[in-house]
Coordinates of C-alpha atoms in Angstrom, one line a residue:
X1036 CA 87.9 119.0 106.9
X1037 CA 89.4 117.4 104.0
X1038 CA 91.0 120.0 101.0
X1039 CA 89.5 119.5 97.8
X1040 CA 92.7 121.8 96.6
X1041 CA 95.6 123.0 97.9
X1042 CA 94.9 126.3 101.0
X1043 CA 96.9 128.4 102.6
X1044 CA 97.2 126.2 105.9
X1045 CA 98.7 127.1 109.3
X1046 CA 99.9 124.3 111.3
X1047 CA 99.8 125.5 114.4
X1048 CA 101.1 124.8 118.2
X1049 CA 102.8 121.3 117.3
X1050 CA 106.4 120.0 118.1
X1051 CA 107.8 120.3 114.7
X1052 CA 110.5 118.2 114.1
X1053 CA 113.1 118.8 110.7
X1054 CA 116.5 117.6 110.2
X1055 CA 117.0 119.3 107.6
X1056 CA 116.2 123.1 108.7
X1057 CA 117.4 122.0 112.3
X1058 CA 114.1 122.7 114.0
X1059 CA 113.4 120.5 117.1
X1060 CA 110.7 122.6 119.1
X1061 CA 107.3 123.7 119.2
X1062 CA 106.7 126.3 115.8
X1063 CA 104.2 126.7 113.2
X1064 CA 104.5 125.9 109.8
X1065 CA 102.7 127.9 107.2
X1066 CA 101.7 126.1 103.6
X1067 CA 100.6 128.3 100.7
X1068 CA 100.1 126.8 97.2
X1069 CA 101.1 123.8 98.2
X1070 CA 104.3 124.9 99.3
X1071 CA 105.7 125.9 103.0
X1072 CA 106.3 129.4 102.9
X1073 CA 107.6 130.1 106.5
X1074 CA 108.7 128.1 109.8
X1075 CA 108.4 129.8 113.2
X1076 CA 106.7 129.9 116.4
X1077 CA 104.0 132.3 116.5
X1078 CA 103.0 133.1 112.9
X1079 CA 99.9 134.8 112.2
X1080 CA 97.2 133.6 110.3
X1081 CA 96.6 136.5 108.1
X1082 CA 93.5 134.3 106.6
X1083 CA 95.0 130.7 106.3
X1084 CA 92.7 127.8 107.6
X1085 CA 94.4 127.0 111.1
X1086 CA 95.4 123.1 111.4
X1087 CA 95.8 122.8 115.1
X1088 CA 98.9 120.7 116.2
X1089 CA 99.0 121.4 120.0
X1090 CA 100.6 118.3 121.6
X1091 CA 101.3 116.5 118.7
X1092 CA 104.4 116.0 116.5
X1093 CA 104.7 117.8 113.0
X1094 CA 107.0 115.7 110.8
X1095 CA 107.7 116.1 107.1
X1096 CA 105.8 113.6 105.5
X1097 CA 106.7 110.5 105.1
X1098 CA 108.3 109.1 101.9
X1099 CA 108.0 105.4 102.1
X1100 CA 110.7 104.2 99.5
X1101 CA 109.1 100.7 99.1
X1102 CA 105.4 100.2 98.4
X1103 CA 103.3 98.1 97.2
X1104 CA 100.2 99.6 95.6
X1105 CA 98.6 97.1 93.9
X1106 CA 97.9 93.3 95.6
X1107 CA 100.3 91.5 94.4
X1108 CA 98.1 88.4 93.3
X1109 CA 95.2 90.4 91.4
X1110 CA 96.9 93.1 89.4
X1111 CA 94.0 93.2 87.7
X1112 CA 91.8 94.9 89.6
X1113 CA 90.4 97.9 89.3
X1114 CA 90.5 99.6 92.7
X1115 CA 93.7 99.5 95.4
X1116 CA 92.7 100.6 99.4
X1117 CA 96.7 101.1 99.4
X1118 CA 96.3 104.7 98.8
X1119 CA 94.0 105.1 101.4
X1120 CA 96.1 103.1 103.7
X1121 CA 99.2 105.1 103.0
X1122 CA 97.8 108.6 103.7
X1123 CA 96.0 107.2 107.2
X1124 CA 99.8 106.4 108.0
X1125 CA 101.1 109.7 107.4
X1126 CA 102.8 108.6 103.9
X1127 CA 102.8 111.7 101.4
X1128 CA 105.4 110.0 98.7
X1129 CA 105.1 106.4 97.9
X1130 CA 107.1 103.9 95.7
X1131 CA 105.5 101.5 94.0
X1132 CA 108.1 98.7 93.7
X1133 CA 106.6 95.7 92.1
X1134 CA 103.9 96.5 88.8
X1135 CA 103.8 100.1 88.7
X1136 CA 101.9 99.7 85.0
X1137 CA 98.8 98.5 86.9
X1138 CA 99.3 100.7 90.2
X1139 CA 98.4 103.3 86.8
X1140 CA 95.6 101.9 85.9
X1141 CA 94.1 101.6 89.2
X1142 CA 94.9 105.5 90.0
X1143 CA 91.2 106.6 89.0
X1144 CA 89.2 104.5 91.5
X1145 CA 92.1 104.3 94.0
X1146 CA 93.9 108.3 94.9
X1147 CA 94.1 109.8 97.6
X1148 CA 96.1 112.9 96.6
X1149 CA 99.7 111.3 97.2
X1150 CA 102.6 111.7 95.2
X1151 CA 103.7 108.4 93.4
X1152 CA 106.3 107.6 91.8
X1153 CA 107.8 103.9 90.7
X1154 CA 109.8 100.6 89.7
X1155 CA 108.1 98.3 87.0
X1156 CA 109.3 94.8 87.7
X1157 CA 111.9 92.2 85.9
X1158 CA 109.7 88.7 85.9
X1159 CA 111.4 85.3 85.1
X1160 CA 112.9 84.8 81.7
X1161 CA 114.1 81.5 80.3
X1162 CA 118.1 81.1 80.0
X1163 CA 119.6 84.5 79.8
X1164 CA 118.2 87.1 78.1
X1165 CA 119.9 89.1 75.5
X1166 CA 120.6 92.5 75.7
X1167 CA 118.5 93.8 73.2
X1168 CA 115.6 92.1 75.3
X1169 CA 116.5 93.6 78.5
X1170 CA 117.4 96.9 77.3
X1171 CA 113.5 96.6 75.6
X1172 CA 112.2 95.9 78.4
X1173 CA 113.9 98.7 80.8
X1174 CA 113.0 101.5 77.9
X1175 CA 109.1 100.3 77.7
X1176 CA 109.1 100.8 81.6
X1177 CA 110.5 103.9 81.0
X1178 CA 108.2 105.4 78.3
X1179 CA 105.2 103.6 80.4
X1180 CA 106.1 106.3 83.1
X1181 CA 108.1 104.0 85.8
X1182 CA 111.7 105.7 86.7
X1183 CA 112.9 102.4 86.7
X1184 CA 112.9 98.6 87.1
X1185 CA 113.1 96.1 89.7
X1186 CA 114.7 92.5 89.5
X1187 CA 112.5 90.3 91.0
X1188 CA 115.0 87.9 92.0
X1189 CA 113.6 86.6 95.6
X1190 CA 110.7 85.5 93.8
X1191 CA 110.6 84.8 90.6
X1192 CA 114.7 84.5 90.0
X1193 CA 116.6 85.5 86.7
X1194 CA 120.0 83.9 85.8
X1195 CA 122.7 85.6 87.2
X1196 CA 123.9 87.2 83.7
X1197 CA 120.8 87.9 83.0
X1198 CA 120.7 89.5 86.6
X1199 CA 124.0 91.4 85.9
X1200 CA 122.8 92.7 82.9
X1201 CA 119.3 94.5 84.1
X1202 CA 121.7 96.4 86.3
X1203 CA 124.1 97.4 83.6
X1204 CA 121.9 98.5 81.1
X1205 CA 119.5 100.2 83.7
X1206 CA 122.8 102.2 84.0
X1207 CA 122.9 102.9 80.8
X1208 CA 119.7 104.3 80.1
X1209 CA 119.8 106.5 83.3
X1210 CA 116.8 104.0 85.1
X1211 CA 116.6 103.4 88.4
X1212 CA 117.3 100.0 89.6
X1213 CA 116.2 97.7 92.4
X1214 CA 117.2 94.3 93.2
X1215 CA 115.3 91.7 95.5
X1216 CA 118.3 89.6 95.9
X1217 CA 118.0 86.4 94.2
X1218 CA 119.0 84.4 91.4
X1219 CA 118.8 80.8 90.0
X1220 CA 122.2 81.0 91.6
X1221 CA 121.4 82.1 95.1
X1222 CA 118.0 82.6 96.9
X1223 CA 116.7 85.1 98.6
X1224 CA 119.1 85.3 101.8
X1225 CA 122.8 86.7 102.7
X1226 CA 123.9 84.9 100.1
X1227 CA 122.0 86.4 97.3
X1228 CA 122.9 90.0 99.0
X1229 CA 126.2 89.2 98.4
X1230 CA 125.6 88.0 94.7
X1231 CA 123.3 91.5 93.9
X1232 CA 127.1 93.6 95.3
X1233 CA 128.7 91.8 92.8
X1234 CA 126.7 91.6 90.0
X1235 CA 126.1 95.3 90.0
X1236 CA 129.8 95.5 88.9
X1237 CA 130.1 99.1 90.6
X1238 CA 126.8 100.3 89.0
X1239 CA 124.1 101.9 91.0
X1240 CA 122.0 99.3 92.8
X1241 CA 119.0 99.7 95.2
X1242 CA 119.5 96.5 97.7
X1243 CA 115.9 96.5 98.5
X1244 CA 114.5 95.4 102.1
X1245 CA 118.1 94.3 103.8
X1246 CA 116.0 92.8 106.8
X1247 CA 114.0 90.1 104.8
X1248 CA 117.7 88.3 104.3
X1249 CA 118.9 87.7 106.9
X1250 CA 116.6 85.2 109.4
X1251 CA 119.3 82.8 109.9
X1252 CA 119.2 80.9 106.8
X1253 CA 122.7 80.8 106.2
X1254 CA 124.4 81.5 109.5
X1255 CA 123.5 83.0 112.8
X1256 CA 121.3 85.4 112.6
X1257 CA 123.7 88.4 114.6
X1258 CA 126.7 87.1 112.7
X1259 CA 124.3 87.4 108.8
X1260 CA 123.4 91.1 110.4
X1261 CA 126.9 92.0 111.0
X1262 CA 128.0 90.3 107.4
X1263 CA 125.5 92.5 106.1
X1264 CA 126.8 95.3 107.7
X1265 CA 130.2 95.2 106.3
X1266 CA 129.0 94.8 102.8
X1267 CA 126.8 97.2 102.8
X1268 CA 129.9 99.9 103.8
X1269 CA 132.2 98.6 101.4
X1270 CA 130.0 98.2 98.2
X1271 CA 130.5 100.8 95.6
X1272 CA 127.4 102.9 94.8
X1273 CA 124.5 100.6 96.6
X1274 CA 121.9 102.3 98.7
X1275 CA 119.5 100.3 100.6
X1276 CA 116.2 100.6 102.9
X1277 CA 114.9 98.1 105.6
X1278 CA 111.2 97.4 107.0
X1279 CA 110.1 96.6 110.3
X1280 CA 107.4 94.3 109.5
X1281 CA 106.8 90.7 111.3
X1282 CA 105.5 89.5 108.5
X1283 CA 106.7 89.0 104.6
X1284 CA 104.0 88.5 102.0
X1285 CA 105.0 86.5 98.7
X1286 CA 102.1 84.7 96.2
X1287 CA 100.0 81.2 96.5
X1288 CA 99.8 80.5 93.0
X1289 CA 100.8 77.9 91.5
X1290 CA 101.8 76.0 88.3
X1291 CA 101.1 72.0 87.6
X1292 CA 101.0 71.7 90.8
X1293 CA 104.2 73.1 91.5
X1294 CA 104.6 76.8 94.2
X1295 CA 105.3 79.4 91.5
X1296 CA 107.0 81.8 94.1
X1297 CA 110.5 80.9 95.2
X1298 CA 109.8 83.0 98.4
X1299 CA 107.1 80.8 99.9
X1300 CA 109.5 78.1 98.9
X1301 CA 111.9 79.4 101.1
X1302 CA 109.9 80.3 104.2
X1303 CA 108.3 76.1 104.1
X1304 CA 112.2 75.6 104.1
X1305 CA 113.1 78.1 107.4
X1306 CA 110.1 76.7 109.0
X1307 CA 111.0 73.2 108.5
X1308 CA 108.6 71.9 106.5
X1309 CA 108.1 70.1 102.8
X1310 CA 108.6 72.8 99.7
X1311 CA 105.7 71.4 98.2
X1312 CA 101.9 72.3 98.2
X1313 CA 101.4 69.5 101.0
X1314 CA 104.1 71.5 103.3
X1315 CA 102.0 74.5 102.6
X1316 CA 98.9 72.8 103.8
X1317 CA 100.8 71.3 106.9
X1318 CA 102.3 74.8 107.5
X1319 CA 98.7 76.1 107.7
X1320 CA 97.3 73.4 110.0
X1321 CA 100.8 74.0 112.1
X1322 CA 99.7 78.2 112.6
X1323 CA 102.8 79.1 110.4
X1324 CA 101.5 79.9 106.8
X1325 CA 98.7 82.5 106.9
X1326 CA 96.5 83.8 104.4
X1327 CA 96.8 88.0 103.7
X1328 CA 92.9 87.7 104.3
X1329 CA 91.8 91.8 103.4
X1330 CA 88.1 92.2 104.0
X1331 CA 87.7 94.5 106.7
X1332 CA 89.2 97.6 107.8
X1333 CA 92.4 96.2 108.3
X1334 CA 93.8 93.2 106.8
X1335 CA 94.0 90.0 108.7
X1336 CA 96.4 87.4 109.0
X1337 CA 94.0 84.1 108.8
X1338 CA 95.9 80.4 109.5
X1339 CA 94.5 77.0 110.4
X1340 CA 91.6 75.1 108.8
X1341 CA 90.4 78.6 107.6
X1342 CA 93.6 80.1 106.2
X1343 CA 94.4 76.9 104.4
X1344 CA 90.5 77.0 102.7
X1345 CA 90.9 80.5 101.6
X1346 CA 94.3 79.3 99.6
X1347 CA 92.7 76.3 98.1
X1348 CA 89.6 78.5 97.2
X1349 CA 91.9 80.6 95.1
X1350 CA 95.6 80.0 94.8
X1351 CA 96.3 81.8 92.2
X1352 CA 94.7 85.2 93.7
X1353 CA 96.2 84.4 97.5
X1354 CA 98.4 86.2 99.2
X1355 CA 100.6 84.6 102.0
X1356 CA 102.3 85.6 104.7
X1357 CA 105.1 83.7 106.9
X1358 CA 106.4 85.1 110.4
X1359 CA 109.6 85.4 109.2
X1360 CA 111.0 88.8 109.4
X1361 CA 113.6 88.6 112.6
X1362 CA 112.9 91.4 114.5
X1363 CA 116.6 91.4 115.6
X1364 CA 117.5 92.2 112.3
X1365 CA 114.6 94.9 111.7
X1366 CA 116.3 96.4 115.0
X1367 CA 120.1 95.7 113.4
X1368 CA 119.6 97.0 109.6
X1369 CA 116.8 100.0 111.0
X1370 CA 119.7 101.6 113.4
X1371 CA 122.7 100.6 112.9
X1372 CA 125.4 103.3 112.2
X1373 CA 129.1 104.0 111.6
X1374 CA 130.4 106.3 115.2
X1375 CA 133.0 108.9 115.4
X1376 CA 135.3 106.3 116.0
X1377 CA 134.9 103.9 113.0
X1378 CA 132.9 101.3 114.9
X1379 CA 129.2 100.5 114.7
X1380 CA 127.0 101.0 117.1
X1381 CA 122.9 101.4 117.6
X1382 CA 122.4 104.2 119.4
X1383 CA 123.7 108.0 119.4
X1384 CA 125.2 109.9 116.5
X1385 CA 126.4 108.6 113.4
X1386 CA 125.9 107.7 109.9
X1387 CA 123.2 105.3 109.3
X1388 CA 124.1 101.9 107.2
X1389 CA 120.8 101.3 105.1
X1390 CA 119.3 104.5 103.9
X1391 CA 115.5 104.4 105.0
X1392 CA 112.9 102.6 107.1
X1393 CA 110.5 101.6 104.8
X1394 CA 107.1 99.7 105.2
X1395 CA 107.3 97.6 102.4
X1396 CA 103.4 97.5 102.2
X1397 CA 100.5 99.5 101.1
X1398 CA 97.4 97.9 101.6
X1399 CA 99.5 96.7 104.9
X1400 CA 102.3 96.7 106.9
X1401 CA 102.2 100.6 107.4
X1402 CA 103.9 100.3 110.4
X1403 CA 106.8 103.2 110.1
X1404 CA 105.7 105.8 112.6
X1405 CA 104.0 102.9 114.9
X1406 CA 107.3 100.4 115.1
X1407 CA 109.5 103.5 114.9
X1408 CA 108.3 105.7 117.7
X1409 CA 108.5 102.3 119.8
X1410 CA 112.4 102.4 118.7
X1411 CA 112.3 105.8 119.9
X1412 CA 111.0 105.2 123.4
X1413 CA 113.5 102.5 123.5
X1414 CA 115.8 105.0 123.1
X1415 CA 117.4 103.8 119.6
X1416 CA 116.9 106.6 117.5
X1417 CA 116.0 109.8 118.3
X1418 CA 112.8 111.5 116.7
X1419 CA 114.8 113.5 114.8
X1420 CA 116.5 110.5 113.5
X1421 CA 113.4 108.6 112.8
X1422 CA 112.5 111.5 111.1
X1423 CA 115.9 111.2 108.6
X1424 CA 115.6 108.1 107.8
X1425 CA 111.5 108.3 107.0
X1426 CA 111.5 111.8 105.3
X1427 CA 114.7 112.8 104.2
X1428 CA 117.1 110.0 103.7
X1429 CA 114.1 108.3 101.1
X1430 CA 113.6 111.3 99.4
X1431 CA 117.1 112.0 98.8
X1432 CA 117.5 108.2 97.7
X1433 CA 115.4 109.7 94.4
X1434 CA 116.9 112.9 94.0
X1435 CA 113.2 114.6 95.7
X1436 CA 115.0 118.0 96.9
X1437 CA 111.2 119.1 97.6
X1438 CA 110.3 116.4 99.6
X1439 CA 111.3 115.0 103.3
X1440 CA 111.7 118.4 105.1
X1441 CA 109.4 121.7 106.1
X1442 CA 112.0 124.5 104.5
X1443 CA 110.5 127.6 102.8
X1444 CA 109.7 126.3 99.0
X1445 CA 109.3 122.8 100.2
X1446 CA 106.1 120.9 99.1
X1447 CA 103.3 121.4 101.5
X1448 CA 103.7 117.3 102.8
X1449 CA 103.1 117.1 106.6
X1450 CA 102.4 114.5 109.4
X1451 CA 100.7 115.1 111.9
X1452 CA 101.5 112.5 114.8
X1453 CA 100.6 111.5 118.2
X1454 CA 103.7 111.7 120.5
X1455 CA 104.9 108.1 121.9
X1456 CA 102.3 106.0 119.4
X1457 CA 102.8 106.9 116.3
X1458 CA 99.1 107.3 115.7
X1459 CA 98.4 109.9 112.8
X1460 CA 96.1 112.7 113.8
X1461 CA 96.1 114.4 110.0
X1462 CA 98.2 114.3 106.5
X1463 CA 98.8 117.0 104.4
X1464 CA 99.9 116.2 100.8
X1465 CA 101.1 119.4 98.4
X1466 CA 98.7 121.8 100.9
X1467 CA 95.9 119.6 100.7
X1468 CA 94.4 117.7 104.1
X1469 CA 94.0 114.1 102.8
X1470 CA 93.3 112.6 106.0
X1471 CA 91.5 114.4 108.5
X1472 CA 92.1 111.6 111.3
X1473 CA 88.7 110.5 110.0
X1474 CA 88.3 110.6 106.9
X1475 CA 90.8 110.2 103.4
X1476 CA 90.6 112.2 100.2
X1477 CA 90.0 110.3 96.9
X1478 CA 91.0 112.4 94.0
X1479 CA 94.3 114.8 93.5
X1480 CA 98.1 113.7 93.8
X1481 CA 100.3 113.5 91.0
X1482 CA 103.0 110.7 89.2
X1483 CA 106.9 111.9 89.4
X1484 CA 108.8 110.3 86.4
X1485 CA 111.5 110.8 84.1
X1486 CA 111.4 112.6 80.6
X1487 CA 110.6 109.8 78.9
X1488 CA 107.8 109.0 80.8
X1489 CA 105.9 112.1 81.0
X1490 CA 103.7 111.3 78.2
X1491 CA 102.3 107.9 79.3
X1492 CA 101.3 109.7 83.1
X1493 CA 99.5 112.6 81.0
X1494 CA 97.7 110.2 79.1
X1495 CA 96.3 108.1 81.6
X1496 CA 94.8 111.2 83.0
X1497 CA 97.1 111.8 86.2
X1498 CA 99.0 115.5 87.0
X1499 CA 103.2 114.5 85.9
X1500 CA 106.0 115.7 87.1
X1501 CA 109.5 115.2 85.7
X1502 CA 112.2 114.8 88.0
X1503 CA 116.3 114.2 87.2
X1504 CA 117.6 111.0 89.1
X1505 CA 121.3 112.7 88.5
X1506 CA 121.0 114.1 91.9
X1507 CA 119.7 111.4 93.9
X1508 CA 121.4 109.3 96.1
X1509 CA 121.2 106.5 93.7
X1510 CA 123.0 108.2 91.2
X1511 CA 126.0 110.2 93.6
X1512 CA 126.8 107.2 96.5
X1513 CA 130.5 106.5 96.5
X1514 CA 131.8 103.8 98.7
X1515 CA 131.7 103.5 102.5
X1516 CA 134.8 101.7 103.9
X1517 CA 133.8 98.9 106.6
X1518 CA 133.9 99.3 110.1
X1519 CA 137.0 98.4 111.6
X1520 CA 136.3 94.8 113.1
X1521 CA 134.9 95.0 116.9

């Protein structure tokens, strides 16, 4: 059943729901050339392959605003299951957000005929680093195809200047910017949220993952939600996304015997142990500290004796994972919104605070429409508001006018979902089936990027598109004034 090229589909019978056409009811939705030409109940199929969607959900596809397509220990590889793992979730746009030069040269072996698009990250450099170096630096990401950069301050901190001036110059060279908040200054907690506002100076920021700050590290957990909150309304020009996950993920290496990554630092810390390799091992032995252990189907999260000798076998190419993520604040930063009134609140109308759900993950944690529809059932968010902040919002966060809705001369991206569960019955990526519930393409999809990049995407061998941040979100946010106090 999978499409080898774009058809003219008709996706027929399902419960279509689009914010942005205003269509909450059953309708079919017709794709030709890997666009969606018509929206309405009863279409004929006047020789389109018929997709049927009776009892099921059809949602734009999702754009998840923060992946992570490669594994974050071995970017060397040659072959990612992320893409794979993406389109079984119903995820048509992704955003690589941590080494988007090697999610490139993994493409071959590793499509699944998604549309990518992504962040090269900022590592560690010595002192501050001079503005000739950063502004190097931001320009090779751009000419190597990535729309922008990302400061990988909760891991593997910068100084704060040096922080300050990423953000700055990322402005001006019309680059995208994202911040894991985090400095020398400040880890990765309220805190450093707080620092990224004010370093950014009024230029565009992208505070990425809000939830993974606040677990209680610097206050109570409700009262670091609520903080977050306000700053989040009254920072000039930052736009932000937040993940549901249970779990972070951060890197076991090491260097002379030393944790290189401040984030597995941090989570010893919350947990209350040592913030050395023998607090690691007693964090394993403890059923804290697991190993990202990815040699079945799904990945699995392996502690004990056996999670602490898979990390000594190979620190360096280990993955880790701490149970850290509060799930009161996944709840707080997923629905939280500014009502009629001025006030926030978590349920019923009302501007969201952070811009998207994301997953965060790739090869895992793909747990949008699965953690979302149980928000839904909880009566949190609506489906249409799931929808917004899974589809639409993301894509507008990068100026994607084609993507997060079903319009006429929309791209051809379509979920089709289980009601309640989440579960994905088929994806449909630029009019092509991708995942037929069963199976998942691998070949097709294409790279958005800027001007500069196009180039460097044609060369490697992979379909580019240019698109114009000017329009995103990222670019056109204006301040949001704080909730009066409750």
């Amino acid at each position: 059943m999978l499409s080898s090229a774009p058809e003219r589909l008709l996706v027929r019978g399902g419960h279509v729901v689009d914010p942005a056409s205003g269509v909450d009811g059953v309708c079919d939705v017709l794709i030709e050339d890997g666009r969606v030409v018509e929206l309405r109940p009863e279409l004929p199929a006047a020789g389109a392959r018929v997709v049927d969607a009776d009892g099921a959900y059809v949602l734009p596809g999702l754009v998840d605003s923060h992946v992570h397509l490669t594994h974050l220990a071995n970017p060397h590889a040659v072959r990612t299951n992320a893409h794979e793992r993406l389109a079984r979730a119903g995820v048509t746009t992704a955003v690589e957000f941590f080494d988007f030069a090697s999610a490139l040269n993994q493409w071959p072996a590793s499509t699944a005929g998604l549309t990518v698009l992504g962040l090269q990250g900022i590592r560690s450099h010595q002192g501050t680093a001079s503005q000739a170096v950063v502004r190097d630096e931001i320009a090779a990401a751009l000419k190597g195809g990535a729309i922008g950069v990302k400061i990988l301050g909760g891991h593997f901190p910068n100084s704060p200047d040096t922080s300050a001036r990423v953000i700055a110059e990322s402005n001006e060279l019309g680059a995208y910017c994202a911040f894991h908040a985090g400095t020398t200054r400040h880890g990765s907690n309220l805190d450093g949220m707080r620092e990224t506002v004010e370093l950014a100076d009024g230029n565009p920021v992208h505070v990425a993952h809000t939830n993974a700050y606040l677990r209680g590290a610097t206050a109570d957990v409700d009262a670091e939600n609520r903080a977050a909150l306000d700053l989040l309304m009254g920072a000039r020009r930052v736009v932000s996304e937040a993940h549901l996950a249970e779990f972070n993920v951060c890197v076991g290496s090491m260097t002379n015997g030393e944790l290189d990554d401040h984030i597995v630092i941090n989570c010893l810390r919350l947990g209350g142990f040592p913030t050395g390799a023998a607090g690691l091992e007693k964090a394993f032995l403890a059923g804290y500290a697991h190993v990202l252990h990815d040699a079945g189907a799904e990945p699995a999260h392996v502690t004990g004796e056996e999670g602490l000798r898979l990390w000594r076998q190979d620190p360096g190419g280990t993955m880790l994972n701490f149970p850290v993520n509060n799930r009161f604040s996944a709840f707080y930063q997923s629905c939280a919104r500014v009502g009629a009134t001025g006030s926030l609140s978590w349920s019923g109308d009302g501007e969201f605070v952070v811009d998207a759900i994301s997953s965060d993950g790739g090869s895992w944690r793909n747990v949008i429409l699965r953690h979302g529809f149980s928000l839904v059932r909880f009566g949190a968010l609506t489906t249409s508001q799931l929808v917004d902040k899974a589809s639409r919002r993301p894509a507008q966060l990068f100026g994607l006018t084609a993507k997060g809705h079903l319009s006429p001369g929309a791209d051809g991206d379509v979920a089709v979902v289980e009601p309640n569960t989440g579960e994905v019955r088929l994806t449909i990526a630029g009019g092509r089936v991708v995942f037929d519930g069963e199976n998942v393409a691998s070949s097709g999809g294409k790279v958005l990027t800027t001007a500069e990049g196009a180039a460097a995407i044609t060369a490697h061998g992979i379909t580019a598109e240019v698109i114009d941040l000017e329009t995103s979100t990222f670019r056109t946010r204006i301040t949001r004034q704080p909730a009066p106090a409750a």
